[in-house]
Amino acid sequence: MKLTDLTFAEGFIRMCGDGWDQGWHERNGGNLSYRMKPEEVEEARGFFQEPGEWQAIGTSVPDLAGEYFMVTGSGRYMRNVPLDPEHNICVIEVDETGEKYRILWGLTGGGRPTSELPSHLMNHEVKKRVTKGAHRVIYHAHTTNVIALTFVLPLKEEVFTRELWEMATECPVVFPSGIGVVEWMVPGGRDIAVATSKLMEDHDVAIWAHHGMFCSGEDFDSTFGLMHTVEKSAEILVKMLSMRPDKLQTIQPEDFRNLARDFHVTLPEKYLYEK
Ligand code: 13P
Ligand code: ZN
């Protein structure tokens, strides 16, 4: 028995491979984090190594004090996670101030958690609060079609949400709270983490212009499924725009209202404007 045989670790590792299979993780692109349940921490504890030194997170996440996370390593390739998990991912603990972390398992041979740790942890902190603890997964991927759209659509949440809702009937049901958009920013630091986590107050998806996407969810399946649904919708939009710049027909605001009623979702009216 190894830590990687525990159910949560198996799900984490499988998701990294699934993202690679989709083509979202060139080189070391993208990263994944999971907030462990107390019983998972207890199961994993017997496998922990001598703790590493406390390191600065680079931001402050006081509501995550004492939480444990499984996280991908910085510079590590998603495609290598299923092949050699111990070398490419780690388990970290956040200290009592929410300012520092230390490595308890993994990254054998050295290394540190993803450079996007500030964004991951600030998103986790917001989602833990607004979902009353339900959301545990934060996923960042370099999704090709969404990135392409950030060059041709206005960087506005109303535009991205509405255009992507129109491309597939399931979309408003899968992401009823819409998609936040962060204009181009330097990645890997606190500023982009603050901007992204602000959007996570109201959305489960945030686009980083010319870079990729962040998704939040309760478990690996639903978070991966969310990323997949948004990116698939973006692929349809790219294909549509490549065939002709305008639509001959589409789903109308009233259609969305009818869909919302039958599927028991609330769709904010700000996305159902007349064009
Ligand atoms: P890391 O290798 O540090 O996780 O960075 C990859 C990435 O996608 C940065 O945005
Ligand atoms: Zn990235």
Coordinates of C-alpha atoms and ligand atoms in Angstrom, one line a residue:
M1 CA 0.0 0.0 0.0
K2 CA 1.2 3.5 -0.9
L3 CA -0.2 7.0 -0.6
T4 CA -0.9 6.9 -4.4
D5 CA -3.2 3.9 -3.8
L6 CA -5.7 6.0 -1.7
T7 CA -8.9 6.8 -3.6
F8 CA -8.4 10.6 -3.7
A9 CA -4.9 10.2 -4.9
E10 CA -5.9 7.9 -7.7
G11 CA -8.6 10.4 -8.8
F12 CA -6.1 13.2 -8.8
I13 CA -3.5 11.2 -10.8
R14 CA -6.1 10.1 -13.3
M15 CA -7.3 13.7 -13.9
C16 CA -3.8 14.8 -14.7
G17 CA -3.5 12.1 -17.4
D18 CA -7.0 12.9 -18.7
G19 CA -6.0 16.6 -19.2
W20 CA -2.8 15.5 -21.0
D21 CA -4.9 13.3 -23.3
Q22 CA -7.1 16.3 -24.2
G23 CA -4.0 18.3 -25.3
W24 CA -4.4 21.0 -22.6
H25 CA -1.0 20.5 -21.0
E26 CA 1.9 21.2 -23.3
R27 CA 5.3 20.9 -21.5
N28 CA 4.6 21.9 -17.9
G29 CA 1.4 23.9 -18.7
G30 CA -1.5 23.7 -16.3
N31 CA -1.8 22.6 -12.6
L32 CA -4.2 20.9 -10.2
S33 CA -4.9 21.1 -6.5
Y34 CA -7.3 19.2 -4.2
R35 CA -8.3 20.1 -0.6
M36 CA -8.2 16.9 1.3
K37 CA -11.0 15.7 3.6
P38 CA -10.0 15.1 7.3
E39 CA -10.4 11.4 6.9
E40 CA -8.2 11.4 3.8
V41 CA -5.5 13.3 5.8
E42 CA -5.7 10.5 8.5
E43 CA -5.4 7.8 5.8
A44 CA -2.4 9.6 4.3
R45 CA -0.6 10.5 7.5
G46 CA 1.2 7.2 7.8
F47 CA 2.9 7.8 4.4
F48 CA 4.1 11.4 5.2
Q49 CA 7.8 12.0 5.1
E50 CA 9.9 14.2 7.5
P51 CA 8.2 17.6 6.9
G52 CA 10.1 20.1 4.8
E53 CA 10.8 23.7 5.9
W54 CA 7.9 26.2 6.1
Q55 CA 7.9 28.3 3.0
A56 CA 6.0 31.5 2.1
I57 CA 2.9 31.0 0.0
G58 CA 3.2 34.5 -1.5
T59 CA -0.3 35.5 -0.3
S60 CA -2.5 35.1 2.8
V61 CA -5.2 32.5 3.1
P62 CA -6.2 32.5 6.8
D63 CA -9.4 30.5 6.2
L64 CA -7.3 27.6 4.9
A65 CA -5.1 27.4 8.1
G66 CA -4.4 23.8 8.9
E67 CA -5.8 22.4 5.6
Y68 CA -3.9 19.8 3.6
F69 CA -3.7 19.8 -0.2
M70 CA -2.5 17.5 -3.0
V71 CA -0.9 19.8 -5.6
T72 CA 1.1 19.3 -8.9
G73 CA 4.7 20.4 -8.8
S74 CA 6.1 23.5 -10.5
G75 CA 7.7 22.8 -13.8
R76 CA 6.4 19.2 -13.8
Y77 CA 4.6 17.7 -16.8
M78 CA 1.0 16.5 -16.4
R79 CA 1.8 13.6 -18.8
N80 CA 4.4 12.4 -16.3
V81 CA 2.1 12.4 -13.2
P82 CA 0.5 8.9 -13.9
L83 CA 3.9 7.5 -14.8
D84 CA 5.7 8.7 -11.7
P85 CA 3.4 10.5 -9.3
E86 CA 5.8 10.7 -6.3
H87 CA 8.2 12.7 -8.4
N88 CA 5.7 15.1 -9.9
I89 CA 3.0 15.9 -7.2
C90 CA 3.0 16.6 -3.5
V91 CA 0.9 16.9 -0.3
I92 CA 1.3 20.2 1.5
E93 CA 0.0 21.5 4.8
V94 CA -0.9 25.2 5.4
D95 CA 0.3 26.7 8.7
E96 CA -1.9 28.3 11.4
T97 CA -1.5 31.8 10.0
G98 CA -2.4 30.9 6.4
E99 CA 0.9 32.5 5.2
K100 CA 3.1 29.4 4.9
Y101 CA 3.1 25.9 3.6
R102 CA 5.4 22.8 4.0
I103 CA 5.7 19.7 1.9
L104 CA 4.7 16.4 3.7
W105 CA 4.9 13.9 0.8
G106 CA 6.1 13.7 -2.8
L107 CA 8.3 15.8 -5.0
T108 CA 11.0 13.2 -4.3
G109 CA 14.2 14.7 -5.8
G110 CA 13.2 18.2 -4.7
G111 CA 11.0 20.9 -6.2
R112 CA 8.1 23.1 -5.1
P113 CA 4.4 23.2 -5.6
T114 CA 3.0 24.9 -8.8
S115 CA 4.0 28.6 -9.3
E116 CA 0.2 29.2 -9.4
L117 CA -0.1 28.2 -5.7
P118 CA -1.3 31.7 -4.8
S119 CA -4.2 31.5 -7.3
H120 CA -5.1 27.9 -6.3
L121 CA -5.2 28.6 -2.6
M122 CA -7.0 32.0 -2.9
N123 CA -9.6 30.3 -5.2
H124 CA -9.9 27.4 -2.6
E125 CA -10.4 29.9 0.2
V126 CA -13.2 31.7 -1.6
K127 CA -14.9 28.5 -2.8
K128 CA -14.6 26.8 0.6
R129 CA -16.6 29.8 2.0
V130 CA -19.2 30.3 -0.7
T131 CA -20.0 26.6 -1.2
K132 CA -19.8 25.9 2.6
G133 CA -17.0 23.5 2.1
A134 CA -18.4 21.5 -0.9
H135 CA -15.8 22.6 -3.5
R136 CA -12.4 20.8 -3.1
V137 CA -10.8 20.9 -6.6
I138 CA -9.2 23.8 -8.5
Y139 CA -7.9 23.1 -12.0
H140 CA -5.9 25.2 -14.4
A141 CA -5.5 24.2 -18.0
H142 CA -4.2 25.7 -21.2
T143 CA -7.4 25.0 -23.3
T144 CA -6.6 25.8 -26.9
N145 CA -10.0 27.0 -28.2
V146 CA -10.8 29.2 -25.2
I147 CA -7.3 30.8 -25.5
A148 CA -8.0 31.4 -29.3
L149 CA -11.3 33.2 -28.5
T150 CA -9.5 35.6 -26.1
F151 CA -8.0 37.2 -29.2
V152 CA -11.2 37.8 -31.1
L153 CA -14.0 38.3 -28.5
P154 CA -14.3 41.3 -26.2
L155 CA -12.8 40.3 -22.8
K156 CA -16.2 40.7 -21.0
E157 CA -17.9 38.0 -18.9
E158 CA -21.3 38.8 -20.6
V159 CA -19.9 38.1 -24.0
F160 CA -18.0 34.9 -23.2
T161 CA -20.8 33.5 -21.1
R162 CA -23.5 34.2 -23.7
E163 CA -21.5 33.1 -26.7
L164 CA -20.4 29.8 -25.1
W165 CA -24.0 29.2 -23.7
E166 CA -25.3 29.5 -27.3
M167 CA -22.9 26.8 -28.7
A168 CA -24.3 23.8 -26.8
T169 CA -27.7 23.4 -25.1
E170 CA -26.2 21.7 -22.0
C171 CA -23.9 24.7 -21.3
P172 CA -26.3 26.9 -19.3
V173 CA -27.1 23.9 -17.1
V174 CA -23.4 23.0 -16.6
F175 CA -22.2 26.6 -15.9
P176 CA -25.4 28.6 -15.0
S177 CA -23.4 31.2 -13.0
G178 CA -21.4 32.2 -16.1
I179 CA -17.7 32.7 -16.9
G180 CA -15.5 35.3 -15.4
V181 CA -12.7 36.9 -17.5
V182 CA -9.3 38.2 -16.3
E183 CA -7.6 40.5 -18.8
W184 CA -3.9 39.6 -19.5
M185 CA -1.8 39.7 -16.4
V186 CA 1.6 38.3 -15.4
P187 CA 0.9 34.8 -14.1
G188 CA 2.3 33.1 -11.0
G189 CA 1.8 35.8 -8.4
R190 CA -0.5 37.4 -5.9
D191 CA -2.1 40.0 -8.2
I192 CA -3.6 37.5 -10.7
A193 CA -4.6 35.4 -7.7
V194 CA -6.6 38.3 -6.2
A195 CA -8.3 39.1 -9.6
T196 CA -9.2 35.4 -10.2
S197 CA -10.4 34.7 -6.7
K198 CA -12.7 37.8 -6.8
L199 CA -14.4 36.2 -9.9
M200 CA -14.7 32.9 -8.1
E201 CA -17.1 34.6 -5.6
D202 CA -19.8 34.3 -8.4
H203 CA -18.4 31.9 -11.0
D204 CA -17.0 28.4 -11.1
V205 CA -15.0 29.2 -14.3
A206 CA -12.5 32.0 -14.9
I207 CA -10.7 32.6 -18.2
W208 CA -7.2 34.1 -18.2
A209 CA -6.8 36.0 -21.5
H210 CA -4.2 34.6 -23.8
H211 CA -3.4 31.9 -21.2
G212 CA -6.1 29.4 -20.2
M213 CA -8.8 28.7 -17.7
F214 CA -9.4 28.0 -14.0
C215 CA -12.3 25.8 -12.9
S216 CA -13.6 24.9 -9.5
G217 CA -15.7 22.0 -8.4
E218 CA -16.7 19.5 -5.7
D219 CA -14.8 16.5 -7.1
F220 CA -12.5 15.5 -9.9
D221 CA -15.2 14.3 -12.3
S222 CA -17.4 17.5 -12.1
T223 CA -14.4 19.8 -12.3
F224 CA -12.8 18.0 -15.3
G225 CA -16.3 17.8 -16.8
L226 CA -16.8 21.6 -16.4
M227 CA -13.4 22.4 -18.1
H228 CA -14.2 19.9 -20.9
T229 CA -17.7 21.4 -21.5
V230 CA -16.5 25.0 -21.7
E231 CA -13.6 24.0 -24.0
K232 CA -15.8 21.9 -26.2
S233 CA -18.2 24.8 -26.5
A234 CA -15.3 27.1 -27.4
E235 CA -14.3 24.6 -30.1
I236 CA -17.7 24.8 -31.6
L237 CA -17.6 28.6 -31.6
V238 CA -14.2 28.6 -33.2
K239 CA -15.5 26.2 -35.9
M240 CA -18.6 28.3 -36.4
L241 CA -16.6 31.6 -36.7
S242 CA -14.3 29.9 -39.2
M243 CA -17.3 28.9 -41.4
R244 CA -19.1 32.2 -41.3
P245 CA -18.8 35.2 -39.0
D246 CA -22.6 35.4 -38.3
K247 CA -25.1 32.9 -37.1
L248 CA -28.0 31.8 -39.4
Q249 CA -29.9 30.8 -36.2
T250 CA -29.2 30.3 -32.5
I251 CA -30.6 29.7 -29.1
Q252 CA -32.6 32.9 -28.1
P253 CA -33.0 34.6 -24.6
E254 CA -36.5 33.2 -24.3
D255 CA -35.2 29.7 -25.1
F256 CA -32.7 30.0 -22.3
R257 CA -35.5 31.1 -19.9
N258 CA -37.5 28.1 -20.8
L259 CA -34.5 25.8 -20.4
A260 CA -33.8 27.3 -17.0
R261 CA -37.3 26.6 -15.8
D262 CA -37.4 23.0 -16.9
F263 CA -33.8 22.2 -15.7
H264 CA -34.2 24.1 -12.4
V265 CA -31.3 26.4 -12.8
T266 CA -31.1 30.2 -12.3
L267 CA -29.6 32.1 -15.3
P268 CA -28.7 35.7 -14.5
E269 CA -30.6 38.1 -16.7
K270 CA -27.4 40.1 -17.3
Y271 CA -26.4 37.3 -19.8
L272 CA -29.8 37.2 -21.6
Y273 CA -29.5 40.6 -23.2
E274 CA -31.1 41.3 -26.7
K275 CA -28.4 41.5 -29.4
Ligands
13P1 P1 3.8 25.4 -13.1 O1 4.7 24.4 -13.8 O2 4.6 26.2 -12.1 O3 2.6 24.7 -12.5 O4 3.2 26.5 -14.1 C1 2.5 26.1 -15.2 C2 1.5 27.1 -15.7 O5 0.6 26.7 -16.3 C3 1.6 28.5 -15.2 O6 0.5 29.2 -15.4
ZN2 ZN -0.8 28.3 -17.0

